[in-house]
Short mmCIF file of C-alpha atoms and ligand atoms in Angstrom, two decimals:
data_model
loop_
_atom_site.label_atom_id
_atom_site.label_comp_id
_atom_site.label_asym_id
_atom_site.label_seq_id
_atom_site.Cartn_x
_atom_site.Cartn_y
_atom_site.Cartn_z
CA UNK V 116 48.15 42.31 43.11
CA UNK V 117 45.49 45.00 43.82
CA UNK V 118 45.91 45.12 47.59
CA UNK V 119 44.67 48.34 49.08
CA UNK V 120 44.27 49.39 52.70
CA UNK V 121 40.81 48.40 52.24
CA UNK V 122 41.45 44.86 51.74
CA UNK V 123 43.08 45.17 55.17
CA UNK V 124 40.10 47.07 56.76
CA UNK V 125 38.05 44.43 55.94
CA UNK V 126 39.85 41.35 55.41
CA UNK V 127 39.29 40.43 52.17
CA UNK V 128 41.44 39.32 49.06
CA UNK V 129 40.28 42.13 46.37
CA UNK V 130 39.21 45.29 46.52
CA UNK V 131 35.59 44.20 45.44
CA UNK V 132 32.23 44.89 47.15
CA UNK V 133 29.21 43.75 45.68
CA UNK V 134 26.19 45.91 45.70
CA UNK V 135 23.34 45.87 48.19
CA UNK V 136 20.71 45.33 46.00
CA UNK V 137 17.23 44.82 47.16
CA UNK V 138 15.50 41.82 46.39
CA UNK V 139 18.78 40.41 44.40
CA UNK V 140 21.24 40.21 47.00
CA UNK V 141 20.39 37.63 49.04
CA UNK V 142 22.63 35.28 51.38
CA UNK V 143 23.56 33.03 48.18
CA UNK V 144 24.86 35.76 46.35
CA UNK V 145 26.72 37.68 48.81
CA UNK V 146 28.48 34.25 50.10
CA UNK V 147 29.32 33.37 46.28
CA UNK V 148 31.16 37.09 46.36
CA UNK V 149 32.61 36.53 49.86
CA UNK V 150 34.21 32.98 49.02
CA UNK V 151 35.46 34.36 45.52
CA UNK V 152 37.70 37.06 47.77
CA UNK V 153 35.11 39.82 47.69
CA UNK V 154 33.08 41.26 50.24
CA UNK V 155 29.48 39.91 49.68
CA UNK V 156 26.64 42.11 50.96
CA UNK V 157 22.93 41.20 51.80
CA UNK V 158 20.32 43.54 50.77
CA UNK V 159 17.58 44.56 53.69
CA UNK V 160 15.92 46.78 51.18
CA UNK V 161 12.32 47.24 52.43
CA UNK V 162 12.36 43.94 53.84
CA UNK V 163 11.05 43.18 57.58
CA UNK V 164 13.92 42.58 60.38
CA UNK V 165 12.71 38.99 60.49
CA UNK V 166 13.63 38.51 56.76
CA UNK V 167 17.02 40.06 57.03
CA UNK V 168 17.65 38.02 60.03
CA UNK V 169 16.86 34.92 58.27
CA UNK V 170 19.33 35.91 55.50
CA UNK V 171 22.24 36.52 57.92
CA UNK V 172 21.81 33.14 59.91
CA UNK V 173 21.81 31.56 56.02
CA UNK V 174 24.95 33.30 55.29
CA UNK V 175 27.07 32.47 58.48
CA UNK V 176 25.95 28.86 58.04
CA UNK V 177 27.53 29.16 54.50
CA UNK V 178 30.62 30.85 54.92
CA UNK V 179 33.31 31.73 57.31
CA UNK V 180 34.44 34.63 55.43
CA UNK V 181 33.16 38.25 56.69
CA UNK V 182 29.95 39.35 54.60
CA UNK V 183 27.82 42.97 55.45
CA UNK V 184 24.46 43.85 55.10
CA UNK V 185 23.16 47.29 53.23
CA UNK V 186 20.71 48.49 55.05
CA UNK V 187 18.07 50.98 53.21
CA UNK V 188 17.60 53.87 54.93
CA UNK V 189 13.98 54.76 53.56
CA UNK V 190 12.92 51.33 54.90
CA UNK V 191 9.52 51.34 57.14
CA UNK V 192 11.11 48.85 59.08
CA UNK V 193 14.89 50.42 59.62
CA UNK V 194 15.13 50.83 62.92
CA UNK V 195 14.28 46.96 63.73
CA UNK V 196 16.66 46.01 60.77
CA UNK V 197 19.55 48.11 62.33
CA UNK V 198 18.83 46.03 65.78
CA UNK V 199 18.77 42.97 64.13
CA UNK V 200 22.33 44.07 62.15
CA UNK V 201 23.91 44.79 65.42
CA UNK V 202 22.44 42.33 67.38
CA UNK V 203 23.96 39.47 64.94
CA UNK V 204 27.28 41.39 65.18
CA UNK V 205 27.66 41.29 61.00
CA UNK V 206 31.16 42.30 59.86
CA UNK V 207 30.14 45.51 57.65
CA UNK V 208 27.20 47.72 57.36
CA UNK V 209 26.60 49.33 54.05
CA UNK V 210 23.88 52.13 54.38
CA UNK V 211 22.25 53.32 51.29
CA UNK V 212 19.26 56.45 50.11
CA UNK V 213 19.96 58.48 53.22
CA UNK V 214 21.92 60.29 55.85
CA UNK V 215 22.95 57.33 58.56
CA UNK V 216 24.77 59.72 61.06
CA UNK V 217 22.53 58.59 63.90
CA UNK V 218 23.67 55.10 63.80
CA UNK V 219 27.27 54.86 63.15
CA UNK V 220 28.33 55.34 67.01
CA UNK V 221 26.36 51.99 67.78
CA UNK V 222 28.18 50.13 65.21
CA UNK V 223 31.25 51.31 65.96
CA UNK V 224 31.15 50.30 69.78
CA UNK V 225 30.62 46.68 68.51
CA UNK V 226 33.34 46.53 66.13
CA UNK V 227 31.23 46.52 62.92
CA UNK V 228 32.50 48.59 60.08
CA UNK V 229 30.41 51.44 58.49
CA UNK V 230 30.70 52.35 55.29
CA UNK V 231 27.70 54.72 54.13
CA UNK V 232 27.16 55.75 50.67
CA UNK V 233 27.62 59.46 50.02
CA UNK V 234 26.65 61.00 46.40
CA UNK V 235 28.19 64.31 47.26
CA UNK V 236 31.31 65.95 48.96
CA UNK V 237 29.57 67.53 51.76
CA UNK V 238 28.07 63.88 52.99
CA UNK V 239 31.47 62.23 52.55
CA UNK V 240 33.13 64.65 54.75
CA UNK V 241 30.61 64.39 57.65
CA UNK V 242 30.67 60.58 57.28
CA UNK V 243 34.25 60.97 57.98
CA UNK V 244 34.20 63.35 60.74
CA UNK V 245 31.65 60.71 62.69
CA UNK V 246 34.12 57.97 62.38
CA UNK V 247 33.01 55.84 58.93
CA UNK V 248 35.28 53.59 58.13
CA UNK V 249 35.19 53.98 54.42
CA UNK V 250 32.41 55.77 51.70
CA UNK V 251 30.93 54.37 48.80
CA UNK V 252 30.91 57.01 46.09
CA UNK V 253 28.31 56.31 43.93
CA UNK V 254 27.92 57.69 40.57
CA UNK V 255 24.45 58.51 38.74
CA UNK V 256 25.21 55.61 36.46
CA UNK V 257 24.56 53.42 39.25
CA UNK V 258 21.19 50.81 38.96
CA UNK V 259 18.46 51.86 41.56
CA UNK V 260 18.15 55.25 43.75
CA UNK V 261 20.82 57.40 42.16
CA UNK V 262 22.35 60.79 42.97
CA UNK V 263 23.44 63.44 40.17
CA UNK V 264 27.00 63.37 39.90
CA UNK V 265 29.07 61.01 37.46
CA UNK V 266 31.69 58.29 39.08
CA UNK V 267 34.18 60.14 36.74
CA UNK V 268 34.05 63.52 38.80
CA UNK V 269 32.66 62.60 42.09
CA UNK V 270 35.32 60.32 42.93
CA UNK V 271 38.45 61.92 42.43
CA UNK V 272 36.82 65.00 43.89
CA UNK V 273 36.10 63.00 47.21
CA UNK V 274 39.20 61.10 47.12
CA UNK V 275 41.08 64.48 47.71
CA UNK V 276 38.74 65.91 50.15
CA UNK V 277 38.92 62.58 52.92
CA UNK V 278 41.37 60.39 54.17
CA UNK V 279 39.25 57.05 55.16
CA UNK V 280 39.14 54.85 51.91
CA UNK V 281 36.59 55.42 48.91
CA UNK V 282 35.34 52.72 47.38
CA UNK V 283 33.80 53.59 43.18
CA UNK V 284 30.44 52.89 42.26
CA UNK V 285 28.20 53.37 39.55
CA UNK V 286 29.37 51.83 35.88
CA UNK V 287 32.02 49.39 36.79
CA UNK V 288 31.84 45.86 35.43
CA UNK V 289 35.23 45.17 33.97
CA UNK V 290 38.89 44.98 34.58
CA UNK V 291 39.05 48.68 32.79
CA UNK V 292 36.39 50.12 35.00
CA UNK V 293 38.34 48.71 37.84
CA UNK V 294 41.21 50.29 36.74
CA UNK V 295 39.79 53.54 35.88
CA UNK V 296 38.58 53.68 39.84
CA UNK V 297 41.64 53.18 41.03
CA UNK V 298 43.39 55.79 38.94
CA UNK V 299 40.68 58.31 40.50
CA UNK V 300 42.02 57.87 43.98
CA UNK V 301 39.34 54.97 44.87
CA UNK V 302 40.74 52.09 46.86
CA UNK V 303 38.05 49.32 45.83
CA UNK V 304 35.16 49.53 43.77
CA UNK V 305 31.58 48.71 44.63
CA UNK V 306 29.78 46.68 41.48
CA UNK V 307 26.17 45.63 41.31
CA UNK V 308 24.24 45.25 37.84
CA UNK V 309 27.22 42.99 36.90
CA UNK V 310 26.76 40.54 39.88
CA UNK V 311 23.00 39.89 38.80
CA UNK V 312 23.94 38.21 36.15
CA UNK V 313 25.92 35.74 38.59
CA UNK V 314 25.44 31.97 38.60
CA UNK V 315 24.89 32.08 42.36
CA UNK V 316 22.50 35.12 42.28
CA UNK V 317 19.01 34.23 42.86
CA UNK V 318 17.14 36.79 41.00
CA UNK V 319 14.29 35.85 38.72
CA UNK V 320 15.73 34.07 35.24
CA UNK V 321 13.93 36.91 33.53
CA UNK V 322 15.65 39.38 35.46
CA UNK V 323 19.04 38.01 34.24
CA UNK V 324 17.95 37.67 30.45
CA UNK V 325 16.75 41.43 30.47
CA UNK V 326 19.90 42.35 31.90
CA UNK V 327 21.87 40.30 29.07
CA UNK V 328 19.55 41.85 26.39
CA UNK V 329 20.09 45.43 27.33
CA UNK V 330 22.07 47.82 25.10
CA UNK V 331 23.78 50.85 25.97
CA UNK V 332 20.76 53.35 26.39
CA UNK V 333 18.48 50.92 27.99
CA UNK V 334 18.89 52.21 31.72
CA UNK V 335 16.67 55.12 32.23
CA UNK V 336 15.80 57.57 35.17
CA UNK V 337 12.26 57.51 36.47
CA UNK V 338 10.73 58.97 39.59
CA UNK V 339 12.70 62.19 39.57
CA UNK V 340 9.45 63.87 40.50
CA UNK V 341 9.52 61.72 43.72
CA UNK V 342 12.79 63.19 44.74
CA UNK V 343 14.22 59.78 44.42
CA UNK V 344 14.89 59.01 41.02
CA UNK V 345 15.43 55.75 40.24
CA UNK V 346 17.39 54.06 37.47
CA UNK V 347 15.61 51.08 35.66
CA UNK V 348 15.68 49.46 32.11
CA UNK V 349 13.33 50.56 29.63
CA UNK V 350 10.41 48.42 29.78
CA UNK V 351 6.29 48.57 29.95
CA UNK V 352 6.10 49.71 32.94
CA UNK V 353 8.80 52.05 33.54
CA UNK V 354 7.34 53.74 29.92
CA UNK V 355 3.91 53.86 31.69
CA UNK V 356 5.61 55.85 34.53
CA UNK V 357 7.43 58.32 32.45
CA UNK V 358 4.03 59.24 30.67
CA UNK V 359 2.28 59.74 34.02
CA UNK V 360 5.42 62.08 34.85
CA UNK V 361 4.85 64.25 32.35
CA UNK V 362 1.20 64.61 32.95
CA UNK V 363 2.00 65.77 36.27
CA UNK V 364 1.55 62.54 38.72
CA UNK V 365 2.03 63.46 42.38
CA UNK V 366 4.88 62.42 44.85
CA UNK V 367 2.73 60.32 46.65
CA UNK V 368 0.64 58.42 43.50
CA UNK V 369 4.19 57.82 42.20
CA UNK V 370 5.13 56.36 45.52
CA UNK V 371 1.90 54.15 45.52
CA UNK V 372 2.46 52.72 41.91
CA UNK V 373 6.13 51.85 42.29
CA UNK V 374 5.28 50.05 45.58
CA UNK V 375 6.09 46.41 45.04
CA UNK V 376 7.25 46.23 41.37
CA UNK V 377 11.03 45.55 42.14
CA UNK V 378 9.67 42.42 43.89
CA UNK V 379 7.58 42.18 40.55
CA UNK V 380 10.43 41.80 38.63
CA UNK V 381 13.32 40.61 40.50
CA UNK V 382 11.76 37.64 42.50
CA UNK V 383 8.57 37.03 40.33
CA UNK V 384 9.75 37.34 37.23
CA UNK V 385 7.40 39.66 35.68
CA UNK V 386 10.13 41.86 33.57
CA UNK V 387 7.38 43.99 31.75
CA UNK V 388 5.34 45.44 34.34
CA UNK V 389 7.74 45.22 37.38
CA UNK V 390 10.71 47.72 37.99
CA UNK V 391 14.06 45.81 36.47
CA UNK V 392 16.77 48.21 38.10
CA UNK V 393 20.02 47.95 36.75
CA UNK V 394 23.25 50.72 36.06
CA UNK V 395 23.96 52.22 32.92
CA UNK V 396 26.86 49.61 32.43
CA UNK V 397 24.35 47.02 31.91
CA UNK V 398 24.75 46.94 27.93
CA UNK V 399 28.03 45.98 28.41
CA UNK V 400 27.21 42.68 30.33
CA UNK V 401 26.54 39.59 28.38
CA UNK V 402 27.20 36.27 30.03
CA UNK V 403 26.20 34.95 33.16
CA UNK V 404 29.15 33.47 35.39
CA UNK V 405 30.00 32.40 38.54
CA UNK V 406 31.19 35.39 40.94
CA UNK V 407 34.56 33.48 41.38
CA UNK V 408 34.80 33.60 37.59
CA UNK V 409 33.63 37.22 37.25
CA UNK V 410 35.75 38.55 40.00
CA UNK V 411 39.03 37.18 38.95
CA UNK V 412 38.37 38.12 35.54
CA UNK V 413 38.19 41.61 36.71
CA UNK V 414 41.69 41.23 38.53
CA UNK V 415 43.39 39.68 35.80
CA UNK V 416 41.89 42.13 32.87
CA UNK V 417 43.14 45.19 35.15
CA UNK V 418 46.76 43.64 35.66
CA UNK V 419 47.21 43.29 31.72
CA UNK V 420 45.62 46.52 31.02
CA UNK V 421 48.30 47.99 33.77
CA UNK V 422 50.95 46.15 32.15
CA UNK V 423 49.76 47.27 28.66
CA UNK V 424 49.77 50.98 29.59
CA UNK V 425 52.77 51.01 31.38
CA UNK V 426 54.55 49.95 28.21
CA UNK V 427 53.92 53.36 27.10
CA UNK V 428 56.10 55.19 30.17
O1 TUI W 32 20.33 53.43 47.86
C1 TUI W 32 20.64 52.85 46.78
N1 TUI W 32 19.89 52.42 46.00
C2 TUI W 32 18.76 51.95 45.95
S1 TUI W 32 17.79 52.03 47.08
C3 TUI W 32 16.66 51.52 46.65
S2 TUI W 32 14.95 51.21 47.15
C4 TUI W 32 14.07 52.67 46.73
N2 TUI W 32 13.01 52.63 45.77
C5 TUI W 32 12.91 54.05 45.43
C6 TUI W 32 12.93 55.01 46.39
C7 TUI W 32 14.18 55.01 46.95
C8 TUI W 32 14.87 53.80 47.20
C9 TUI W 32 16.88 51.23 45.28
N3 TUI W 32 18.00 51.14 44.93
N4 TUI W 32 22.03 53.37 46.40
C10 TUI W 32 22.84 54.39 47.68
C11 TUI W 32 22.28 55.35 47.46
N5 TUI W 32 22.54 56.41 48.42
N6 TUI W 32 22.44 56.34 46.00
C12 TUI W 32 21.87 57.56 46.44
C13 TUI W 32 22.09 57.63 47.93
C14 TUI W 32 22.05 58.59 48.94
C15 TUI W 32 21.13 59.68 48.56
C16 TUI W 32 20.96 60.84 49.25
C17 TUI W 32 22.84 58.73 49.78
C18 TUI W 32 22.96 59.88 51.17
C19 TUI W 32 22.04 60.60 50.84
O2 TUI W 32 21.97 61.68 51.65
C20 TUI W 32 20.77 62.70 51.56
C21 TUI W 32 21.44 63.24 52.64
O3 TUI W 32 19.90 63.62 53.62
O4 TUI W 32 22.07 64.24 52.97
#
């Protein structure tokens, strides 16, 4: 059920990939998702290459299933991280926060699948032309660094314009969202926020509890002035940031204040003074469960939903 062309390309059971969330998507989470039949992703974020290498080596020891690495193109260590991912011959690379054109060929030459996040039709078409294996079409509902358009409008428009598989992201955390994404023309989904609330995720317990308490309107957008808007859960830090933005803080000052704040929340558990990145779907997440249960729950719910919908036909 739901075996799409993405499953064949990535050699996975279910067309569900895990979001590459910095400081949250460690080897433990990636391995749990891959073992459960999805595609787990280790996030490189802003980490130095040796940290990324350690996570890749750890994951290789823990699973024989394919997994990926997400490279954040704004990272100060981007070139050395790319070298590590190339040398380790990771199965899949996803990219975020920029245009990965200059790296695509190198990955293809060694058989690594390349899947960029795209926030627009123009970038999706460009990625297809350069040989990307699929694209992640991420709507503004997502957590962390976001684009402008919603999943609902962006996925069908891009699916109509390109032939490579489309992976819908942003606002998906259950079987209904999964089925909706496939209905919009996607061949699979990327899920981030829900996987933070998994047993295997190494994010600090306070980060998980903050997510479980989130309500529908709690995931807000900060840092618009920087040109890199970031969706986070409302807290002391987010409120302070919004006040400073109203007062006309500069892009440089904003970047300085933001530095290290995701780590502070996700690793150290300071969910008042740190940046608790999460998507708009946070309000729907009520439990912490193992990745296998989360993934199988999505598939079962989607199938049940599809069966009940077909009764209308
Ligand atoms: O990258 C993400 N989410 C992230 S990255 C991150 S770390 C960070 N912190 C502060 C500022 C910036 C980054 C936290 N969350 N998601 C994937 C994503 N990619 N969202 C949006 C984009 C994107 C944006 C522009 C992809 C391509 C792009 O291209 C612009 C161009 O040059 O064509």
